[in-house]
Structure formats: C-alpha cells, structure tokens
XYZ file of C-alpha atoms in Angstrom:
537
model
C 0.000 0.000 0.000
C 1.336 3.596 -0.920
C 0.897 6.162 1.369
C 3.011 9.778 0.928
C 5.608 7.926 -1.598
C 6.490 5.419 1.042
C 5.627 1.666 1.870
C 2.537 1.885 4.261
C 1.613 -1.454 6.097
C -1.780 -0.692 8.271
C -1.924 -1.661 11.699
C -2.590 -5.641 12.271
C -5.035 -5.486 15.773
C -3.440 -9.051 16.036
C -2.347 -8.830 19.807
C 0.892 -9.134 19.446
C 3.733 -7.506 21.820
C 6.049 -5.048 20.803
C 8.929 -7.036 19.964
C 6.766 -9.195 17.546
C 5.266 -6.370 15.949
C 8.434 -4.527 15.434
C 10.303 -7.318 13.986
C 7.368 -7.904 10.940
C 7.462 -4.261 10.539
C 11.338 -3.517 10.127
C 11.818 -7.086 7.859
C 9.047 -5.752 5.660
C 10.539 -1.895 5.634
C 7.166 -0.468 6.393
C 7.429 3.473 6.295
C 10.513 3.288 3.914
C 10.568 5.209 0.820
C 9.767 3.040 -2.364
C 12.491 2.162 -4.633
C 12.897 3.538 -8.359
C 10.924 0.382 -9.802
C 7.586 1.063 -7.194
C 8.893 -2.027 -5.111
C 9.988 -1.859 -1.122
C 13.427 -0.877 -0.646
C 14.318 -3.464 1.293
C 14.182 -4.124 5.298
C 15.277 -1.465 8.151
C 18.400 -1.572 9.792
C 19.393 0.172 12.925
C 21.067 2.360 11.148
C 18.792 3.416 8.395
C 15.555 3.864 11.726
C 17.691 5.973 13.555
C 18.607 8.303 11.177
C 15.402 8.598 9.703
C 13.624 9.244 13.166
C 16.479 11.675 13.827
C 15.530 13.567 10.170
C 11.866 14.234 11.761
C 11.565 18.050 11.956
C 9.401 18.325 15.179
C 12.592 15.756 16.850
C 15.040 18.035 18.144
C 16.811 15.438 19.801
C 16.971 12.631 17.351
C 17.163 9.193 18.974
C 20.600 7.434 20.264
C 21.470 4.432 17.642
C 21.763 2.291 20.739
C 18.481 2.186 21.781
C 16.980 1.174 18.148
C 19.501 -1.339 18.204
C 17.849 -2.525 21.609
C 14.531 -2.885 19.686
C 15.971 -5.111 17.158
C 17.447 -7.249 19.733
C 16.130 -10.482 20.996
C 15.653 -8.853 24.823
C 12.618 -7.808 27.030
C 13.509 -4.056 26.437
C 10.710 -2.441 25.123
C 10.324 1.273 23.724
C 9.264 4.735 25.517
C 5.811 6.849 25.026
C 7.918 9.153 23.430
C 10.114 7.176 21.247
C 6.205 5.563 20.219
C 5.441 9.114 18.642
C 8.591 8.938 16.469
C 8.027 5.371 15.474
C 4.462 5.860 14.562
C 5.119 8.789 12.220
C 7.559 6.417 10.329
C 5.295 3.364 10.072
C 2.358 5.900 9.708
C 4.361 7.351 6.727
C 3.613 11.093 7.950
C 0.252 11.024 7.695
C -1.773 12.571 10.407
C -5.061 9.490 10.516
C -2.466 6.924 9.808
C 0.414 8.175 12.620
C -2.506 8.017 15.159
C -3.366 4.246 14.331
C 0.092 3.454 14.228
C 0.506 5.536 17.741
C -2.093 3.583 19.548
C -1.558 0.228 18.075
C 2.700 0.337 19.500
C 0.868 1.966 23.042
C -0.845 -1.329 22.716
C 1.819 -3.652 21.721
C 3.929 -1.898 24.556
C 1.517 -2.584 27.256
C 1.228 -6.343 25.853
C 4.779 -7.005 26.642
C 4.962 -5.040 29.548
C 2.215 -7.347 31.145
C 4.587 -10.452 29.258
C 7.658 -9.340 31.890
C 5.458 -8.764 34.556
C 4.388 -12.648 34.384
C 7.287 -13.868 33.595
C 9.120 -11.506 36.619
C 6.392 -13.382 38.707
C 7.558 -16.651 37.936
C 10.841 -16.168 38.308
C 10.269 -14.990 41.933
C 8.339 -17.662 42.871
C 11.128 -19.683 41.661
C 13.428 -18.058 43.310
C 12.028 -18.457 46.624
C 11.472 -14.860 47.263
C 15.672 -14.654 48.240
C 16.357 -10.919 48.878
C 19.151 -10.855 46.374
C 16.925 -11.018 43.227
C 16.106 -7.795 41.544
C 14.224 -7.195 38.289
C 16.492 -7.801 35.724
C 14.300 -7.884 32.723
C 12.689 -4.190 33.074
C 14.926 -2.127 31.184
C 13.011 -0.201 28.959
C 13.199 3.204 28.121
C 10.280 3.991 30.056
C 11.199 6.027 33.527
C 12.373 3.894 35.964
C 12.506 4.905 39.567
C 15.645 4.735 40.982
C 15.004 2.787 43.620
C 15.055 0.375 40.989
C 17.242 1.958 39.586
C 19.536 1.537 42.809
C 18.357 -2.081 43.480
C 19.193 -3.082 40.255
C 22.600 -1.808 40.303
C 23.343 -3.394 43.567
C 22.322 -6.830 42.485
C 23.786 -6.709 39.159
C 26.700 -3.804 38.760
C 29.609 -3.848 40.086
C 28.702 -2.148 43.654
C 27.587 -5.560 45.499
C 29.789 -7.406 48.071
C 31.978 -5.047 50.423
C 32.574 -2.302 47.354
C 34.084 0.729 49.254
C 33.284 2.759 46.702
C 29.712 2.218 46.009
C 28.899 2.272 49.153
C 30.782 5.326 49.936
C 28.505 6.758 46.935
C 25.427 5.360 48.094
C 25.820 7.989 50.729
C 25.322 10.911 48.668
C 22.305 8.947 46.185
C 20.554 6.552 48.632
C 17.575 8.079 50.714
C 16.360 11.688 51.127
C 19.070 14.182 50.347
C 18.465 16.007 53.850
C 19.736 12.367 55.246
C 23.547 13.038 55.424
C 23.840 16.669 55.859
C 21.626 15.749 59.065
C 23.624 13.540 60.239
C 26.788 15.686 60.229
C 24.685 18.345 62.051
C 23.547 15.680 64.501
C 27.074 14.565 65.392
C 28.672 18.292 65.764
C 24.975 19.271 67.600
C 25.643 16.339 69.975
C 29.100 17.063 70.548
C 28.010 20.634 71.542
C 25.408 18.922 74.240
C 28.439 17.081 75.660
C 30.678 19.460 76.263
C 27.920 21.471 78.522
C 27.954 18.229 79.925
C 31.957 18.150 80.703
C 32.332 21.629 81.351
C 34.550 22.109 78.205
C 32.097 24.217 76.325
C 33.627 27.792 77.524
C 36.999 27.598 79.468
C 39.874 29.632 79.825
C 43.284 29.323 81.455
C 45.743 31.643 82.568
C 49.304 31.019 79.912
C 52.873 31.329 80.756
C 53.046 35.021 78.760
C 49.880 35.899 81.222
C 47.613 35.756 77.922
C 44.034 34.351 79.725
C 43.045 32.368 76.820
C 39.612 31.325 75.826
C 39.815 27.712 74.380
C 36.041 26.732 74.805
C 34.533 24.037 72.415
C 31.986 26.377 71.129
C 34.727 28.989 71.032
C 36.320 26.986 68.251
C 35.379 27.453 64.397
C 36.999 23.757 63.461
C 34.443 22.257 65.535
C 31.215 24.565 64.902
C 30.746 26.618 61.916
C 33.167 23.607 59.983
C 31.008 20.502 61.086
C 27.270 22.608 61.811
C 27.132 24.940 58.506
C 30.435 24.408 55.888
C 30.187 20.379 55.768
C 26.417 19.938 55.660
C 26.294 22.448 53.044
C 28.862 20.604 51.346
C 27.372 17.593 51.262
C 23.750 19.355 50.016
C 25.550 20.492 47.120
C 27.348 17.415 46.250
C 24.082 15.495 46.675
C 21.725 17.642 44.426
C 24.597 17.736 41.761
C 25.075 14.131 42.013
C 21.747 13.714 41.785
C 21.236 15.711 38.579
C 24.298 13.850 36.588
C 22.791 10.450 37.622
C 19.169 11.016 36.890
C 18.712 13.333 34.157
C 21.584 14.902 32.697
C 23.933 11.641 32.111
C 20.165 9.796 30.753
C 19.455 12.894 28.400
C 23.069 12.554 26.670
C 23.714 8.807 25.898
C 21.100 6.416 27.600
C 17.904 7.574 26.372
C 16.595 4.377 26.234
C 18.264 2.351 29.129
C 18.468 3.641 32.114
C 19.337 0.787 34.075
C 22.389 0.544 31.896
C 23.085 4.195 31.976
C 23.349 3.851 35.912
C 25.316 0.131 35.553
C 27.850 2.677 33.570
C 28.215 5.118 36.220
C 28.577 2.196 38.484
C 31.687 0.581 36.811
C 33.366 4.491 36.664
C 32.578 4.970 40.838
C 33.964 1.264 41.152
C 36.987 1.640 38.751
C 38.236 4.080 42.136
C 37.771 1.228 44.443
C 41.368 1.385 45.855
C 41.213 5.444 45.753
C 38.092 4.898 48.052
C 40.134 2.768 50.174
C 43.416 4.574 50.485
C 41.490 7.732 51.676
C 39.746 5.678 54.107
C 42.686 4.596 55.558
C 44.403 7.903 55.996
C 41.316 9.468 57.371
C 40.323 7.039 60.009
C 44.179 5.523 60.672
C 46.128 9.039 60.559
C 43.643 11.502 60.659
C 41.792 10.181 63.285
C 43.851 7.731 65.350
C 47.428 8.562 65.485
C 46.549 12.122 65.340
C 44.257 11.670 68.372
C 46.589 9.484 70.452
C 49.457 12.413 69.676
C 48.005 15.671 70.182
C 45.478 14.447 72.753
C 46.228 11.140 74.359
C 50.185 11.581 74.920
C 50.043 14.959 76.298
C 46.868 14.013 78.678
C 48.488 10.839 79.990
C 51.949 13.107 80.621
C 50.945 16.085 81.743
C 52.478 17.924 78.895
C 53.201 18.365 75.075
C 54.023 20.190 72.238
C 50.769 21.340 71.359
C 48.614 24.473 72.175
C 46.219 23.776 74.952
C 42.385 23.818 73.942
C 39.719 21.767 74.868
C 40.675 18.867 74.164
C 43.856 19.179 76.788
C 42.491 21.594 79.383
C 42.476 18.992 81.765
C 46.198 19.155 81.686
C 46.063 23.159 83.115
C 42.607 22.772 84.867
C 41.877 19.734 86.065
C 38.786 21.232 88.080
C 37.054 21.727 84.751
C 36.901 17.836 83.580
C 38.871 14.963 84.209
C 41.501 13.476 82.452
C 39.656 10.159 81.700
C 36.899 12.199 80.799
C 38.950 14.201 78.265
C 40.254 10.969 77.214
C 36.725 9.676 76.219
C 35.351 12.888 75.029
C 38.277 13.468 72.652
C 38.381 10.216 71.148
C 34.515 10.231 70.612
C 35.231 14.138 68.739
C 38.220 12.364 66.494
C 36.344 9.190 65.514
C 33.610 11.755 64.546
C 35.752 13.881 62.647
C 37.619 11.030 60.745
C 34.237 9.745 59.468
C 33.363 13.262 58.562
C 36.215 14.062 56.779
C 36.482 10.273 54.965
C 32.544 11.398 53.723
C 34.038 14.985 52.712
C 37.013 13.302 50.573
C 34.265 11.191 49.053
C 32.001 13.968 47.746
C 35.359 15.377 45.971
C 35.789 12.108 44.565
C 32.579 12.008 43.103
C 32.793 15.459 42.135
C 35.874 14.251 40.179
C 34.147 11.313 38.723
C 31.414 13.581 37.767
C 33.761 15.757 35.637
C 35.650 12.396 34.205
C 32.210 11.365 32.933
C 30.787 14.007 31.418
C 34.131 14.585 29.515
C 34.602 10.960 28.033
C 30.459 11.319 27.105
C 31.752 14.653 25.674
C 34.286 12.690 23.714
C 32.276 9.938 22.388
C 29.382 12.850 21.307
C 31.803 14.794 19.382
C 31.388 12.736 16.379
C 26.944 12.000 16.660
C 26.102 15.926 16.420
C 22.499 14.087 15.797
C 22.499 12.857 19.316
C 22.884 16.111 21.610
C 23.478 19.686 20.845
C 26.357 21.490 21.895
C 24.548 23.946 23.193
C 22.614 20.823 25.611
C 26.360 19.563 26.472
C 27.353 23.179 27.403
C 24.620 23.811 29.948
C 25.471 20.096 31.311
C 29.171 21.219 32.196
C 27.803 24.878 32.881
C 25.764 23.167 35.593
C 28.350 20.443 36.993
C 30.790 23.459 36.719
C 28.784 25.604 39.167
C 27.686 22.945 41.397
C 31.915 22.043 41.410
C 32.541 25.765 42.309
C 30.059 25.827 45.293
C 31.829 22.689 46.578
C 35.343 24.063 46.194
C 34.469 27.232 48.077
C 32.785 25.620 51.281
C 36.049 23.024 51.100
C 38.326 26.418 51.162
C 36.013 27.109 54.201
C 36.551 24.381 55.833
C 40.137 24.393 55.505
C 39.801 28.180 56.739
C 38.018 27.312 60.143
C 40.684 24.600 60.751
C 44.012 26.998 59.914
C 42.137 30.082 62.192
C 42.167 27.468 64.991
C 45.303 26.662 64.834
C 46.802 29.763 64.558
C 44.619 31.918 67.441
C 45.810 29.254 69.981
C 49.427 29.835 69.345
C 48.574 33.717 68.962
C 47.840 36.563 71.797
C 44.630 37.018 71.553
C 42.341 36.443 74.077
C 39.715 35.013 72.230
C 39.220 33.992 68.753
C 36.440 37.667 67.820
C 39.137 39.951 70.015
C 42.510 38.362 67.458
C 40.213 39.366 64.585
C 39.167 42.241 65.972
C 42.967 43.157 67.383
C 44.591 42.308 63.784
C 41.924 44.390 61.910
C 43.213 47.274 64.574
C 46.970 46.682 64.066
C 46.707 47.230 60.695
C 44.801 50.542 60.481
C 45.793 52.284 63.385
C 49.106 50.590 64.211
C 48.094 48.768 67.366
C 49.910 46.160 69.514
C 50.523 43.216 66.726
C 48.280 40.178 67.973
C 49.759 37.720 65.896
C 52.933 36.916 67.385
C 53.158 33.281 68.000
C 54.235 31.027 71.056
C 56.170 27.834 69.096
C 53.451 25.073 69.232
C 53.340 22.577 66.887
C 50.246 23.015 64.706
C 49.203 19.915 63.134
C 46.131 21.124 61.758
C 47.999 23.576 59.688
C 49.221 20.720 57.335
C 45.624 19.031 57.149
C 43.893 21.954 56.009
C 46.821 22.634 53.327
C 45.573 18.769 52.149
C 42.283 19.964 52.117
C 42.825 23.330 50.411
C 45.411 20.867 47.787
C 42.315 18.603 47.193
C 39.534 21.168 47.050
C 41.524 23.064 44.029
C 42.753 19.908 41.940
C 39.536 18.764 41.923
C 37.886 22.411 40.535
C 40.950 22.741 38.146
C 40.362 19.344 36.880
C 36.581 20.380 35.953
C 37.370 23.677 34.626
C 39.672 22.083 32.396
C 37.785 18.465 31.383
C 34.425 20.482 31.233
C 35.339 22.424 28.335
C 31.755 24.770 28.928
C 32.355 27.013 25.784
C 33.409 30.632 25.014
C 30.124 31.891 25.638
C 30.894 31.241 29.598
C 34.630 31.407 29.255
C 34.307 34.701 31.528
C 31.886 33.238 34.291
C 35.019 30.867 34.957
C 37.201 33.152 35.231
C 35.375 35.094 38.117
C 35.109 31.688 39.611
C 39.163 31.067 39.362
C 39.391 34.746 40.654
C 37.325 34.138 43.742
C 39.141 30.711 44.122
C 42.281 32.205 44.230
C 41.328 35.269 46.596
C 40.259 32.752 49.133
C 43.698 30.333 48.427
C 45.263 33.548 49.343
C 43.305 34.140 52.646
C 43.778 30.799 53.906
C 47.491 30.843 53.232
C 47.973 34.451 54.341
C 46.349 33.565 57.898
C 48.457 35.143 60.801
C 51.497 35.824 58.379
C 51.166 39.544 58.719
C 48.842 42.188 60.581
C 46.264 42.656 58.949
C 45.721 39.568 57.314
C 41.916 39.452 58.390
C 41.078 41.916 56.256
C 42.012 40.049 52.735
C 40.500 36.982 54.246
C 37.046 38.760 54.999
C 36.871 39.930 51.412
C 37.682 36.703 50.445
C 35.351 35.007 52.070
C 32.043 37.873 51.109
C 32.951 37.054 47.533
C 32.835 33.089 48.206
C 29.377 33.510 49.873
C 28.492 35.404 47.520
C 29.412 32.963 44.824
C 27.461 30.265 46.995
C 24.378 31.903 46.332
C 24.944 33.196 42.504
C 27.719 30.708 41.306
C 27.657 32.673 37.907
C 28.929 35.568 39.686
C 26.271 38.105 37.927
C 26.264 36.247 34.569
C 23.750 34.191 34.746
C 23.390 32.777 31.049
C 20.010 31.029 30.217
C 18.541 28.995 27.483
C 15.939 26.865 26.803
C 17.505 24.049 28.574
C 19.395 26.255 30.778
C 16.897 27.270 33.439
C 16.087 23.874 34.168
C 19.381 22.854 34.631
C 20.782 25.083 37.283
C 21.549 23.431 39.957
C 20.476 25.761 43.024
C-alpha cells in the first residue's frame, strides 16, 4: 500500500507484543521510501531507523542508535511513550489518521509485553524463593524507571555488590532523602556541643605562661562549629543535588535515552573503577587523621601532663583539672576524632565524586563529538555549565573548611584572648598601628598541614573540571570570576596570621565566596531553553 511515496503497512489489531510487531514491521521496511521500480526498498536496519527518526523536523533530539539497536534485539527491552510518537510517524508514513493508528496500536503492543515481563518476573520470583538478592532484571526499557530500581538493580547486578568501598561510599550521597547526610553531620557536631555542657569544656579559659588568659572553649572553636554545623552539611547538600542531577537526568538525556538501568550500571563501573582510591582515603582518614593524630596531640600529652601542642579543649584537663577529668577528656576526645575522621572520609568522598562527575561528562563529551544528531552542543554546554557551578560551590565551602581549621590553629598559638578579640585586634593593628596580635608562642600546629591537604584537594579537583568540562566561550568569563574568587580565598587561607592585617584580605575573600554560593555565575547568569532547568540551586 502507498501512502506519501512510502511503503505503508496498516496496523494488524493481532495482539501481538512489541517485539513481535516490530520485527514484521522492520523485515518488511514499512514506512521506507519506495524504490525507483515502485517495489519496497528493502528491510530497516538500525542504522537506516535511527537516522530517519532523527531527520523528523518536530525531533530536536533525534534518537541514540543504541536504543533502536535494543529494539531489534532479541531482549525484554521495550520502547518509551515518546520514542512511540517517532516510530508511529515512520510506520504511519507522515500522515496525520495513519500516525494516530500506528501511535495507539505500538501503546498497545507496549503494554502487551509489559504485562509479558510482569508474568514472567512473577515466575521467576516464585522460583526463586522470594531470596532478597533477586532484583528485576528484565525491566529495562526506556520507560522512567525509579531509581530505587534503579539503585536495586545496580546493587544486584553492577559492580557495587559485596563489600565495594566505593559504592557504598557513593550510596551515601544517592541513597535516601538528600536532607539524610547533611543531618547527620549536624547531629554529630549538635551532639558534641550537648556534651561538652555536659563536661564543662564548652567555655573555658586558662591563665598562659606570657599571662595571655586564653579562651579555648569548644563552642569557642570554628573547626568544631561553623566547619562541622554549617560548611560540611552544606557541602554535602551540594554534592548530593549535583550528584543527583548527573545520575538522573543529565547523564540519561546525553547517551542512555533508552536504558536507564544501563546508563546507571555505567556510572557504576566508573565509581567502582576508584575502588582502591576509596580505600586509600579511608585509611588515611580514620588511621592518621583520626587515630594517630588523636593518640598524639590528645592522648600523649593528657596521659603526661604535657606536650608540644597548644592547649584547647581537648587538653584543658592538663592546666585545669577542676574543669573535667583526664579520663573524661580521654573519652570525650576520642569520641570528637572518631567523629571527625568519618566526617572528613565522607568529605574526601564527595570530591571524589565530584571528580568522577567531571571524568564522565568529559569521556560522554568525547564519544558525542562525532553523533552531532544525538545532543546539541549547546545541551552539552549547559550540562558542564551546571556540573561546573555545582563544582565551584563545593570548592568554596572546602576552602572554608580548611579556613576554620588553619584560624584554629593559629589563634591558639597567637595573643589574643579570644578567637572575635585576634580578629578584631589584627583588623586594629593594621589601620591604626596597634599592639601586633599575631605573634606566635612555638606550638606545633598539626592542623595547619591538614587543612593545606584539604585546600590541595579542594583546588585539583575544581581545576580538573574547569579544564575536562570544556563549557564554551560563551561562559569562558563566568570561569574566570570563579578562578578569581578561588584564588582570593587560596590567598586568605594561606595568608592567615602571616602579617597584621591579614583578616582583612581573608574577609573579602570570604564575602565574595558567599556570595558565589548563592549566585555561582557571579552576575552572569546565562540562560537557554535548557538552561533554566538545569541550574543546579
């Protein structure tokens, strides 16, 4: 039958599924144009469906080769509601009465072999003896899947089941309600607030050999409030939402259209390909970070009397022993490390991911730059626009953090009294030429060195995505103000005590980074069509 110059087969009403449908329809090239001598050209291939589904004007996105090579496969993958529209206007030959026939007959055969897996699901789980392991495995279509499914499927089948560090480190940040782990953080540093009330620690001061009286109060310190209650949480929202974004809808838009369960079994295998990564920065964190550092700077000098180290709260038992205990100190500390190892092992996750993010997009980038009918460049610019923005937020709250844990450091080994009166004092020193409150006793200072890793690890991972995102010339200046601020807060952090003064670049500093926080364009916000529904906020 000829219907608009092409081969026009009508629909069959013969109940069959979509797979059996599609198959008699693609061997007979129904919807193809007819050849020179009025005869069918010949079957469809992948090949030839795609690109003519692609060539539909009203198809701005065309549709990825892979998933019409999915429907000529023998599987149980069936086809989207909106791939149905673009396969009924080629079987329907572009006519309007036809293309609706052709639209409700493939809703039909869809539904036939949905209910087909759905049976045969069934009796594989009574087979199976209901054993928690099993998972759908036969339900990747391109319809939207939820991703608990998603999650469950990738868990049975990818390469995150067993003891997998890594996916379970990223489960974190995808698993459960996004408000989950930022929380939890809160919690922990809340908690640790309640307990030292309880020990006394909360607000103490102690008279110093240079007759400084020194406030070294818990809630007196920035490392341990403003870092874990407000700069971490916020760290992890960010990380979460923008994780949440590449996983779900922009790595699904660009090259798994059809498959999401395999899209997600492909992020898997990147996250796991970091396994030992994962592991190595658990170690450190937990092993060094927490437990040697907690035995020397707070164990050692508690047991002796003495040490190296500034006294805060975590040794005032040493120079007040009317305060709290020394076994008390002893159990308090240890609880605050173990806390803080965890914490910071969750914190050197997110930047992992953050990194993985960035390696993702750019080797979907790469593979893209040859199907121009796949994805725009304008839709891969607003991806990277977005992951690069998201990636900026997180590198400023890590400078942050690394910020509270340097000021620490350096107002216990300075004169001030307490940590607002050093600011305060410095900011005075350098416009009117007051008494210099920076001078330093010779502690030891640990947590310089740890927030210099954290500063290291916060920039690589920004530089690496400013470089692998590759966002286009239209933003190239947006990225630069982000690389400015960046850089003014770098500054701040490693300027911190080295002259009088120094608070002053660090405030501006830090107004521009929470500035950037809450406009990570930096006043140029560009939009599009795509655009304002990518931004992650």
């Amino acid at each position: 039958m000829l219907n608009n110059g092409k081969f026009f087969l009508p629909p069959p009403n013969d109940g069959s599924d979509f797979k059996e449908l599609f198959k008699r329809l693609a061997a007979a090239g129904a919807g193809r144009q007819l050849g020179s001598d009025g005869f069918p050209a010949g079957p469809w291939t992948p090949e030839l469906l795609a690109e003519a589904i692609s060539q539909i004007d009203s198809n701005r996105i065309g549709v990825d080769l892979r998933t019409v090579q999915l429907w000529f496969q023998e599987n149980d993958k069936g086809i989207s509601t909106a791939n149905i529209r673009w396969l009924a206007r080629i079987f329907g030959c572009d006519d309007p009465v036809s293309t609706g026939d052709w639209q409700m007959e493939l809703s039909a055969a869809q539904a036939r072999l949905t209910a087909k897996r759905r049976e045969g699901r069934k009796a594989g789980s009574n087979m199976a003896m209901g054993l928690p392991g099993l998972v759908q495995t036969a339900t990747a279509t391109d319809e939207t899947v939820s991703a608990a499914e998603l999650a469950q499927h990738v868990d049975a089948k990818g390469p995150g089941r067993g003891l997998d560090l890594a996916m379970r480190s990223e489960a974190l940040f995808s698993r459960g309600s996004p408000l989950n782990l930022p929380a939890g953080v809160f919690a922990g540093a809340t908690a640790l607030g309640f307990l030292s009330y309880v020990t006394g620690v909360h607000s103490a001061t102690y008279d110093r050999v240079d007759g400084v009286v020194k406030q070294v109060g818990f809630l007196w310190a920035p490392n341990w409030t403003f870092l874990f209650m407000v700069f971490l949480p916020l760290f992890f929202g960010f990380v979460i939402e923008l994780l949440a974004f590449w996983k779900f809808e922009a790595r699904l838009k660009l090259v798994a259209q059809s498959d999401q369960i395999e899209s997600h079994n492909a992020w898997a295998r990147t996250v796991g390909s970091a396994s030992s990564t994962y592991w190595a920065v658990f170690l450190v964190c937990l092993v060094f970070a927490g437990i040697v550092q907690w035995v020397e700077v707070c164990l050692i000098p508690l047991m002796k009397g003495n040490g190296d180290y500034a006294i805060d709260w975590g040794k005032i038992a040493i120079v007040r022993p009317d305060i709290i205990s020394v076994p008390e100190a002893v159990l308090f500390t240890g609880f605050s490390y173990l806390y803080m190892a965890i914490s910071f092992y969750v914190f050197f996750v997110g930047l992992i991911l953050l990194y993985t993010i960035a390696y993702d997009f750019w080797k979907i980038k790469e593979k893209l730059k040859d199907q121009p009918e796949v994805n725009s460049q304008c839709d891969l610019n607003e991806v990277g626009l977005t992951i690069i923005r998201g990636t900026f937020r997180c590198t400023v709250l890590g400078i942050l953090i690394a910020i509270c844990m340097k000021i620490q450091s350096s107002y216990l080994t300075s004169t001030g009294e307490n940590i607002a009166a050093w600011f305060v004092g410095d900011i005075s020193s350098a416009i009117y030429g007051d008494k210099n409150m920076n001078s330093a006793i010779g502690y030891s200072m640990p947590t310089h060195y740890s927030s210099l890793l954290v500063v290291i690890s916060t920039c690589i991972v920004f530089l690496f995505g400013a470089l692998r995102l590759d966002i286009g010339n239209q933003f190239r200046v947006t990225l630069w103000k982000m690389s400015t601020v960046v850089a003014l807060l770098v500054a701040g952090y490693l300027l911190i005590g080295a002259f009088a003064g120094f608070s002053i670049l660090l405030s501006i500093g830090v107004l521009f980074a929470l500035y950037g926080l809450f406009d990570p364009g930096l006043g140029r916000w560009q939009t599009s069509e795509l655009g304002s529904k990518l931004n992650v906020s």
